[in-house]
Amino acid sequence: MVKRLGTAAVLVAFLLSMLFWVRQYWVGAADLVICLFGFVGTYEMFHSLNNAKKEDGERRFHLMAVPAVLAMAIVCPLSVYFGMDGLVISIVVAVLSSIIIMTFKREKYSLTDLFATNFVLLYPLMIMSLFFKMNRGQGEVLVLLLVIAIAVLEDTMAYFVGITFKGPKLCPAISPKKTISGAIGGVIGGMLGAVIVFLLFDYFRLFDGMKNITIFALHDNWKISLPIYLAVGFVGGILGELGDLGASAIKRHLGIKDYGKIFPGHGGFMDRIDSFIFIVPLVYVLSYIMFVIV
């Protein structure tokens, strides 16, 4: 537990310092962090699938390295400079390149290998790339912090409520340690994380005037924004749980415990960002509705 808490504290401190200090002087620093998380997570997922074995010891998948490397090389600059258009172009280039490779190397790559390769590119790389758009518009620090707060508090509350109250298992076949009480605690944690962001930005307006930020509140009237925050925290808490369970289900199918070993007590990057991946689209849609459509 000590390693787990220590690692989590260091990660949260790093992300907060990046958002509220380094990013003030260079917005691109946050892009580099997004690249780091997305690229390492993609490598871990690629490595996990590519090394999965059948019962007879043969590899289950033969993933294509070229589309993965190509996607990682272009998704950051294209997403930063062209927004969603750049992200779509990255997906198209990666998918088409994988089909071309399979076409000319039919003996080596099957249709299953094609699907597995593109799955890795979509999850986590392309979904995490939504962060690029959020970092340079549509809420900036507010929405980035909202994702972090919901994901971190959901995971923390789920863990501590689960080990405190225990009770019936949530999905024992997928994740034997997860309990229903922990899942409820995770949803409450997601709402708590959203409320913290509400207090910082909408109610107390602590960051008005901060450099490289143009959006300082979700809504000018906090009585309108508070219910929105609570709803997003509630849904985000559920999505965070589903993201964690989904990542665990994949690990079960692959026969592995963790995606990596880079974080003591936590596993790899994918073991840390599994909740983020499901919460990012929700907050992105929220920011688009609040800051573009409304």
mmCIF file of C-alpha atoms in Angstrom:
data_model
loop_
_atom_site.group_PDB
_atom_site.id
_atom_site.type_symbol
_atom_site.label_atom_id
_atom_site.label_comp_id
_atom_site.label_asym_id
_atom_site.label_seq_id
_atom_site.Cartn_x
_atom_site.Cartn_y
_atom_site.Cartn_z
ATOM 1 C CA MET A 1 0.000 0.000 0.000
ATOM 2 C CA VAL A 2 2.861 2.392 0.843
ATOM 3 C CA LYS A 3 4.369 1.997 -2.638
ATOM 4 C CA ARG A 4 0.962 2.475 -4.239
ATOM 5 C CA LEU A 5 0.232 5.674 -2.304
ATOM 6 C CA GLY A 6 3.741 7.023 -2.811
ATOM 7 C CA THR A 7 3.650 6.444 -6.555
ATOM 8 C CA ALA A 8 0.188 7.991 -6.854
ATOM 9 C CA ALA A 9 1.281 11.065 -4.865
ATOM 10 C CA VAL A 10 4.324 11.607 -7.084
ATOM 11 C CA LEU A 11 2.263 11.262 -10.265
ATOM 12 C CA VAL A 12 -0.428 13.675 -9.071
ATOM 13 C CA ALA A 13 2.191 16.202 -7.911
ATOM 14 C CA PHE A 14 3.908 15.987 -11.299
ATOM 15 C CA LEU A 15 0.659 16.531 -13.235
ATOM 16 C CA LEU A 16 -0.453 19.439 -11.059
ATOM 17 C CA SER A 17 2.931 21.171 -11.298
ATOM 18 C CA MET A 18 2.751 20.756 -15.063
ATOM 19 C CA LEU A 19 -0.729 22.304 -15.259
ATOM 20 C CA PHE A 20 -0.331 25.179 -12.806
ATOM 21 C CA TRP A 21 3.336 26.055 -13.186
ATOM 22 C CA VAL A 22 5.209 24.827 -16.256
ATOM 23 C CA ARG A 23 2.236 25.253 -18.603
ATOM 24 C CA GLN A 24 2.025 28.947 -17.741
ATOM 25 C CA TYR A 25 5.334 29.499 -19.500
ATOM 26 C CA TRP A 26 5.058 26.916 -22.277
ATOM 27 C CA VAL A 27 1.803 25.296 -23.348
ATOM 28 C CA GLY A 28 3.756 22.726 -25.350
ATOM 29 C CA ALA A 29 5.069 21.183 -22.126
ATOM 30 C CA ALA A 30 1.632 19.682 -21.519
ATOM 31 C CA ASP A 31 1.680 18.315 -25.079
ATOM 32 C CA LEU A 32 4.937 16.523 -24.298
ATOM 33 C CA VAL A 33 3.421 14.925 -21.202
ATOM 34 C CA ILE A 34 0.419 13.794 -23.260
ATOM 35 C CA CYS A 35 2.826 12.304 -25.818
ATOM 36 C CA LEU A 36 4.726 10.515 -23.070
ATOM 37 C CA PHE A 37 1.635 8.923 -21.550
ATOM 38 C CA GLY A 38 0.109 8.066 -24.921
ATOM 39 C CA PHE A 39 3.288 6.672 -26.452
ATOM 40 C CA VAL A 40 4.363 4.570 -23.479
ATOM 41 C CA GLY A 41 0.804 3.301 -22.998
ATOM 42 C CA THR A 42 0.675 2.359 -26.688
ATOM 43 C CA TYR A 43 4.000 0.550 -26.441
ATOM 44 C CA GLU A 44 2.800 -1.416 -23.399
ATOM 45 C CA MET A 45 -0.445 -2.436 -25.104
ATOM 46 C CA PHE A 46 1.417 -3.312 -28.321
ATOM 47 C CA HIS A 47 3.960 -5.370 -26.391
ATOM 48 C CA SER A 48 1.262 -7.138 -24.341
ATOM 49 C CA LEU A 49 -0.769 -8.201 -27.393
ATOM 50 C CA ASN A 50 2.258 -9.023 -29.513
ATOM 51 C CA ASN A 51 3.652 -11.359 -26.851
ATOM 52 C CA ALA A 52 0.399 -13.074 -25.924
ATOM 53 C CA LYS A 53 0.636 -16.836 -26.302
ATOM 54 C CA LYS A 54 -1.827 -19.561 -27.215
ATOM 55 C CA GLU A 55 -2.092 -22.721 -25.148
ATOM 56 C CA ASP A 56 0.390 -24.442 -27.474
ATOM 57 C CA GLY A 57 2.930 -21.645 -26.955
ATOM 58 C CA GLU A 58 2.467 -19.942 -30.325
ATOM 59 C CA ARG A 59 1.878 -16.200 -30.557
ATOM 60 C CA ARG A 60 -1.767 -15.205 -30.707
ATOM 61 C CA PHE A 61 -1.122 -12.021 -32.688
ATOM 62 C CA HIS A 62 1.534 -10.700 -35.047
ATOM 63 C CA LEU A 63 1.147 -6.932 -34.748
ATOM 64 C CA MET A 64 2.540 -4.554 -37.383
ATOM 65 C CA ALA A 65 5.136 -2.190 -36.005
ATOM 66 C CA VAL A 66 5.201 0.260 -38.948
ATOM 67 C CA PRO A 67 1.602 1.584 -38.557
ATOM 68 C CA ALA A 68 2.135 1.988 -34.810
ATOM 69 C CA VAL A 69 5.392 3.914 -35.235
ATOM 70 C CA LEU A 70 3.881 5.986 -38.037
ATOM 71 C CA ALA A 71 0.827 6.856 -35.950
ATOM 72 C CA MET A 72 2.940 7.908 -32.972
ATOM 73 C CA ALA A 73 5.158 10.023 -35.230
ATOM 74 C CA ILE A 74 2.330 12.043 -36.785
ATOM 75 C CA VAL A 75 -0.488 12.160 -34.235
ATOM 76 C CA CYS A 76 1.127 14.734 -31.943
ATOM 77 C CA PRO A 77 2.087 17.403 -34.516
ATOM 78 C CA LEU A 78 -1.069 16.912 -36.584
ATOM 79 C CA SER A 79 -3.369 17.037 -33.533
ATOM 80 C CA VAL A 80 -1.602 20.116 -32.122
ATOM 81 C CA TYR A 81 -1.642 22.126 -35.348
ATOM 82 C CA PHE A 82 -4.834 20.887 -37.003
ATOM 83 C CA GLY A 83 -6.966 19.808 -34.042
ATOM 84 C CA MET A 84 -9.576 17.123 -34.690
ATOM 85 C CA ASP A 85 -8.800 17.171 -38.414
ATOM 86 C CA GLY A 86 -5.239 16.172 -37.595
ATOM 87 C CA LEU A 87 -6.430 13.370 -35.322
ATOM 88 C CA VAL A 88 -8.730 12.014 -38.046
ATOM 89 C CA ILE A 89 -5.900 12.155 -40.602
ATOM 90 C CA SER A 90 -3.661 10.223 -38.193
ATOM 91 C CA ILE A 91 -6.272 7.484 -37.793
ATOM 92 C CA VAL A 92 -6.810 7.234 -41.555
ATOM 93 C CA VAL A 93 -3.076 7.039 -42.314
ATOM 94 C CA ALA A 94 -2.498 4.385 -39.632
ATOM 95 C CA VAL A 95 -5.437 2.197 -40.724
ATOM 96 C CA LEU A 96 -4.655 2.441 -44.435
ATOM 97 C CA SER A 97 -0.962 1.665 -43.886
ATOM 98 C CA SER A 98 -1.854 -1.453 -41.880
ATOM 99 C CA ILE A 99 -4.185 -2.654 -44.664
ATOM 100 C CA ILE A 100 -1.471 -2.086 -47.276
ATOM 101 C CA ILE A 101 1.058 -4.059 -45.240
ATOM 102 C CA MET A 102 -1.375 -6.939 -44.726
ATOM 103 C CA THR A 103 -2.182 -6.939 -48.453
ATOM 104 C CA PHE A 104 1.437 -7.443 -49.520
ATOM 105 C CA LYS A 105 2.355 -9.746 -46.635
ATOM 106 C CA ARG A 106 -0.652 -12.061 -46.541
ATOM 107 C CA GLU A 107 1.446 -15.019 -45.437
ATOM 108 C CA LYS A 108 2.648 -13.190 -42.323
ATOM 109 C CA TYR A 109 -0.352 -11.121 -41.210
ATOM 110 C CA SER A 110 -3.955 -12.265 -40.875
ATOM 111 C CA LEU A 111 -7.170 -10.281 -40.577
ATOM 112 C CA THR A 112 -6.973 -10.832 -36.803
ATOM 113 C CA ASP A 113 -3.508 -9.262 -36.786
ATOM 114 C CA LEU A 114 -4.888 -6.289 -38.711
ATOM 115 C CA PHE A 115 -7.680 -5.749 -36.183
ATOM 116 C CA ALA A 116 -5.299 -6.184 -33.228
ATOM 117 C CA THR A 117 -2.881 -3.622 -34.679
ATOM 118 C CA ASN A 118 -5.584 -1.018 -35.202
ATOM 119 C CA PHE A 119 -7.070 -1.708 -31.787
ATOM 120 C CA VAL A 120 -3.745 -0.687 -30.215
ATOM 121 C CA LEU A 121 -3.722 2.523 -32.260
ATOM 122 C CA LEU A 122 -7.226 3.475 -31.150
ATOM 123 C CA TYR A 123 -6.834 2.307 -27.553
ATOM 124 C CA PRO A 124 -5.021 4.110 -26.056
ATOM 125 C CA LEU A 125 -3.207 6.351 -28.589
ATOM 126 C CA MET A 126 -6.000 8.053 -30.524
ATOM 127 C CA ILE A 127 -8.344 8.413 -27.545
ATOM 128 C CA MET A 128 -5.574 9.950 -25.437
ATOM 129 C CA SER A 129 -4.852 12.328 -28.316
ATOM 130 C CA LEU A 130 -8.074 14.181 -27.482
ATOM 131 C CA PHE A 131 -5.954 15.738 -24.733
ATOM 132 C CA PHE A 132 -4.056 17.714 -27.384
ATOM 133 C CA LYS A 133 -7.238 19.472 -28.482
ATOM 134 C CA MET A 134 -8.283 20.081 -24.876
ATOM 135 C CA ASN A 135 -4.872 21.534 -23.988
ATOM 136 C CA ARG A 136 -5.102 24.165 -26.717
ATOM 137 C CA GLY A 137 -8.726 25.173 -26.521
ATOM 138 C CA GLN A 138 -12.194 24.281 -25.258
ATOM 139 C CA GLY A 139 -11.450 24.711 -21.574
ATOM 140 C CA GLU A 140 -7.700 24.193 -21.331
ATOM 141 C CA VAL A 141 -6.578 23.727 -17.719
ATOM 142 C CA LEU A 142 -10.139 23.473 -16.383
ATOM 143 C CA VAL A 143 -11.059 20.410 -18.453
ATOM 144 C CA LEU A 144 -7.613 18.824 -18.128
ATOM 145 C CA LEU A 145 -7.840 19.111 -14.353
ATOM 146 C CA LEU A 146 -11.411 17.809 -14.452
ATOM 147 C CA VAL A 147 -10.264 14.585 -16.131
ATOM 148 C CA ILE A 148 -7.393 14.177 -13.658
ATOM 149 C CA ALA A 149 -9.537 14.945 -10.600
ATOM 150 C CA ILE A 150 -12.348 12.573 -11.558
ATOM 151 C CA ALA A 151 -9.965 9.740 -12.493
ATOM 152 C CA VAL A 152 -7.710 10.091 -9.430
ATOM 153 C CA LEU A 153 -10.511 10.520 -6.878
ATOM 154 C CA GLU A 154 -12.527 7.709 -8.466
ATOM 155 C CA ASP A 155 -9.588 5.333 -8.224
ATOM 156 C CA THR A 156 -8.613 6.458 -4.713
ATOM 157 C CA MET A 157 -12.103 6.291 -3.244
ATOM 158 C CA ALA A 158 -12.814 2.946 -4.934
ATOM 159 C CA TYR A 159 -9.656 1.513 -3.389
ATOM 160 C CA PHE A 160 -10.142 2.763 0.162
ATOM 161 C CA VAL A 161 -13.907 2.230 0.346
ATOM 162 C CA GLY A 162 -13.431 -1.257 -1.086
ATOM 163 C CA ILE A 163 -10.796 -2.360 1.434
ATOM 164 C CA THR A 164 -12.727 -0.731 4.298
ATOM 165 C CA PHE A 165 -16.252 -2.034 3.704
ATOM 166 C CA LYS A 166 -15.495 -5.041 1.477
ATOM 167 C CA GLY A 167 -18.752 -6.914 0.761
ATOM 168 C CA PRO A 168 -19.932 -8.662 -2.428
ATOM 169 C CA LYS A 169 -17.574 -8.778 -5.398
ATOM 170 C CA LEU A 170 -18.299 -6.596 -8.413
ATOM 171 C CA CYS A 171 -16.863 -8.762 -11.219
ATOM 172 C CA PRO A 172 -14.880 -11.587 -9.635
ATOM 173 C CA ALA A 173 -14.155 -13.280 -12.965
ATOM 174 C CA ILE A 174 -12.444 -10.118 -14.233
ATOM 175 C CA SER A 175 -11.088 -8.418 -11.124
ATOM 176 C CA PRO A 176 -11.362 -10.518 -7.939
ATOM 177 C CA LYS A 177 -10.489 -7.668 -5.566
ATOM 178 C CA LYS A 178 -13.105 -5.175 -6.772
ATOM 179 C CA THR A 179 -16.252 -4.924 -4.670
ATOM 180 C CA ILE A 180 -19.643 -3.289 -5.136
ATOM 181 C CA SER A 181 -18.902 -1.011 -2.178
ATOM 182 C CA GLY A 182 -15.655 0.031 -3.880
ATOM 183 C CA ALA A 183 -17.528 0.784 -7.098
ATOM 184 C CA ILE A 184 -19.988 2.994 -5.215
ATOM 185 C CA GLY A 185 -17.071 4.703 -3.524
ATOM 186 C CA GLY A 186 -15.479 5.258 -6.933
ATOM 187 C CA VAL A 187 -18.591 7.014 -8.252
ATOM 188 C CA ILE A 188 -18.690 9.209 -5.144
ATOM 189 C CA GLY A 189 -14.992 9.909 -5.681
ATOM 190 C CA GLY A 190 -15.649 10.986 -9.267
ATOM 191 C CA MET A 191 -18.303 13.426 -8.065
ATOM 192 C CA LEU A 192 -15.966 14.691 -5.337
ATOM 193 C CA GLY A 193 -13.239 15.304 -7.914
ATOM 194 C CA ALA A 194 -15.663 17.291 -10.061
ATOM 195 C CA VAL A 195 -16.780 19.354 -7.048
ATOM 196 C CA ILE A 196 -13.156 20.214 -6.229
ATOM 197 C CA VAL A 197 -12.681 21.569 -9.768
ATOM 198 C CA PHE A 198 -15.969 23.470 -9.421
ATOM 199 C CA LEU A 199 -14.788 25.125 -6.205
ATOM 200 C CA LEU A 200 -11.406 26.048 -7.662
ATOM 201 C CA PHE A 201 -12.643 27.466 -10.961
ATOM 202 C CA ASP A 202 -16.328 28.401 -10.786
ATOM 203 C CA TYR A 203 -16.965 29.270 -7.138
ATOM 204 C CA PHE A 204 -13.756 30.770 -5.747
ATOM 205 C CA ARG A 205 -12.303 31.682 -9.191
ATOM 206 C CA LEU A 206 -8.764 31.095 -7.937
ATOM 207 C CA PHE A 207 -7.107 31.066 -11.342
ATOM 208 C CA ASP A 208 -8.559 34.181 -12.962
ATOM 209 C CA GLY A 209 -5.776 35.929 -14.837
ATOM 210 C CA MET A 210 -3.403 32.955 -14.933
ATOM 211 C CA LYS A 211 -1.169 32.902 -18.016
ATOM 212 C CA ASN A 212 -2.109 30.740 -21.012
ATOM 213 C CA ILE A 213 -5.675 30.235 -19.791
ATOM 214 C CA THR A 214 -8.697 31.778 -21.494
ATOM 215 C CA ILE A 215 -11.484 29.784 -19.797
ATOM 216 C CA PHE A 216 -11.776 30.365 -16.050
ATOM 217 C CA ALA A 217 -15.194 28.834 -15.327
ATOM 218 C CA LEU A 218 -17.572 26.313 -16.815
ATOM 219 C CA HIS A 219 -20.386 28.879 -16.537
ATOM 220 C CA ASP A 220 -20.677 32.417 -15.190
ATOM 221 C CA ASN A 221 -23.466 31.349 -12.837
ATOM 222 C CA TRP A 222 -22.174 28.732 -10.371
ATOM 223 C CA LYS A 223 -25.737 27.614 -9.605
ATOM 224 C CA ILE A 224 -25.941 26.388 -13.186
ATOM 225 C CA SER A 225 -22.451 24.913 -13.349
ATOM 226 C CA LEU A 226 -22.604 22.950 -10.070
ATOM 227 C CA PRO A 227 -25.279 20.468 -11.253
ATOM 228 C CA ILE A 228 -23.300 20.006 -14.471
ATOM 229 C CA TYR A 229 -20.145 19.232 -12.518
ATOM 230 C CA LEU A 230 -22.017 16.748 -10.326
ATOM 231 C CA ALA A 231 -23.537 14.995 -13.343
ATOM 232 C CA VAL A 232 -20.169 14.780 -15.110
ATOM 233 C CA GLY A 233 -18.519 13.497 -11.934
ATOM 234 C CA PHE A 234 -21.225 10.849 -11.540
ATOM 235 C CA VAL A 235 -20.984 9.622 -15.132
ATOM 236 C CA GLY A 236 -17.205 10.004 -15.091
ATOM 237 C CA GLY A 237 -16.986 7.866 -11.956
ATOM 238 C CA ILE A 238 -18.948 5.102 -13.674
ATOM 239 C CA LEU A 239 -16.853 5.381 -16.839
ATOM 240 C CA GLY A 240 -13.665 5.278 -14.777
ATOM 241 C CA GLU A 241 -14.810 2.010 -13.213
ATOM 242 C CA LEU A 242 -15.661 0.617 -16.659
ATOM 243 C CA GLY A 243 -12.276 1.713 -17.984
ATOM 244 C CA ASP A 244 -10.527 -0.096 -15.163
ATOM 245 C CA LEU A 245 -12.630 -3.228 -15.650
ATOM 246 C CA GLY A 246 -12.128 -3.127 -19.414
ATOM 247 C CA ALA A 247 -8.357 -2.954 -19.035
ATOM 248 C CA SER A 248 -8.509 -5.822 -16.522
ATOM 249 C CA ALA A 249 -10.622 -7.904 -18.922
ATOM 250 C CA ILE A 250 -8.015 -7.439 -21.657
ATOM 251 C CA LYS A 251 -5.265 -8.504 -19.248
ATOM 252 C CA ARG A 252 -7.277 -11.601 -18.322
ATOM 253 C CA HIS A 253 -7.587 -12.566 -21.980
ATOM 254 C CA LEU A 254 -3.865 -12.034 -22.489
ATOM 255 C CA GLY A 255 -2.910 -13.881 -19.296
ATOM 256 C CA ILE A 256 -0.924 -11.021 -17.738
ATOM 257 C CA LYS A 257 -1.118 -9.253 -14.378
ATOM 258 C CA ASP A 258 0.076 -5.782 -15.411
ATOM 259 C CA TYR A 259 0.842 -4.022 -18.673
ATOM 260 C CA GLY A 260 4.246 -2.923 -17.379
ATOM 261 C CA LYS A 261 6.419 -2.452 -14.299
ATOM 262 C CA ILE A 262 7.436 1.197 -14.508
ATOM 263 C CA PHE A 263 5.412 2.331 -11.465
ATOM 264 C CA PRO A 264 6.063 0.526 -8.146
ATOM 265 C CA GLY A 265 2.795 -0.858 -6.786
ATOM 266 C CA HIS A 266 0.869 0.278 -9.860
ATOM 267 C CA GLY A 267 2.259 -1.590 -12.860
ATOM 268 C CA GLY A 268 2.697 0.282 -16.132
ATOM 269 C CA PHE A 269 1.340 3.419 -17.760
ATOM 270 C CA MET A 270 -1.685 1.544 -19.112
ATOM 271 C CA ASP A 271 -2.478 0.386 -15.588
ATOM 272 C CA ARG A 272 -2.635 4.054 -14.569
ATOM 273 C CA ILE A 273 -4.403 5.627 -17.539
ATOM 274 C CA ASP A 274 -7.121 2.999 -18.071
ATOM 275 C CA SER A 275 -9.654 5.165 -16.217
ATOM 276 C CA PHE A 276 -8.466 8.334 -17.966
ATOM 277 C CA ILE A 277 -9.105 6.798 -21.391
ATOM 278 C CA PHE A 278 -12.829 6.360 -20.676
ATOM 279 C CA ILE A 279 -13.241 9.747 -18.966
ATOM 280 C CA VAL A 280 -11.461 11.849 -21.617
ATOM 281 C CA PRO A 281 -14.204 11.551 -24.296
ATOM 282 C CA LEU A 282 -16.885 12.499 -21.757
ATOM 283 C CA VAL A 283 -15.088 15.675 -20.664
ATOM 284 C CA TYR A 284 -14.160 16.504 -24.256
ATOM 285 C CA VAL A 285 -17.825 16.382 -25.291
ATOM 286 C CA LEU A 286 -18.744 18.496 -22.245
ATOM 287 C CA SER A 287 -16.143 21.129 -23.146
ATOM 288 C CA TYR A 288 -17.322 21.190 -26.761
ATOM 289 C CA ILE A 289 -20.921 21.724 -25.709
ATOM 290 C CA MET A 290 -20.113 24.386 -23.089
ATOM 291 C CA PHE A 291 -17.439 26.363 -24.933
ATOM 292 C CA VAL A 292 -18.276 25.892 -28.621
ATOM 293 C CA ILE A 293 -21.983 25.211 -29.081
ATOM 294 C CA VAL A 294 -23.464 27.222 -26.168
#
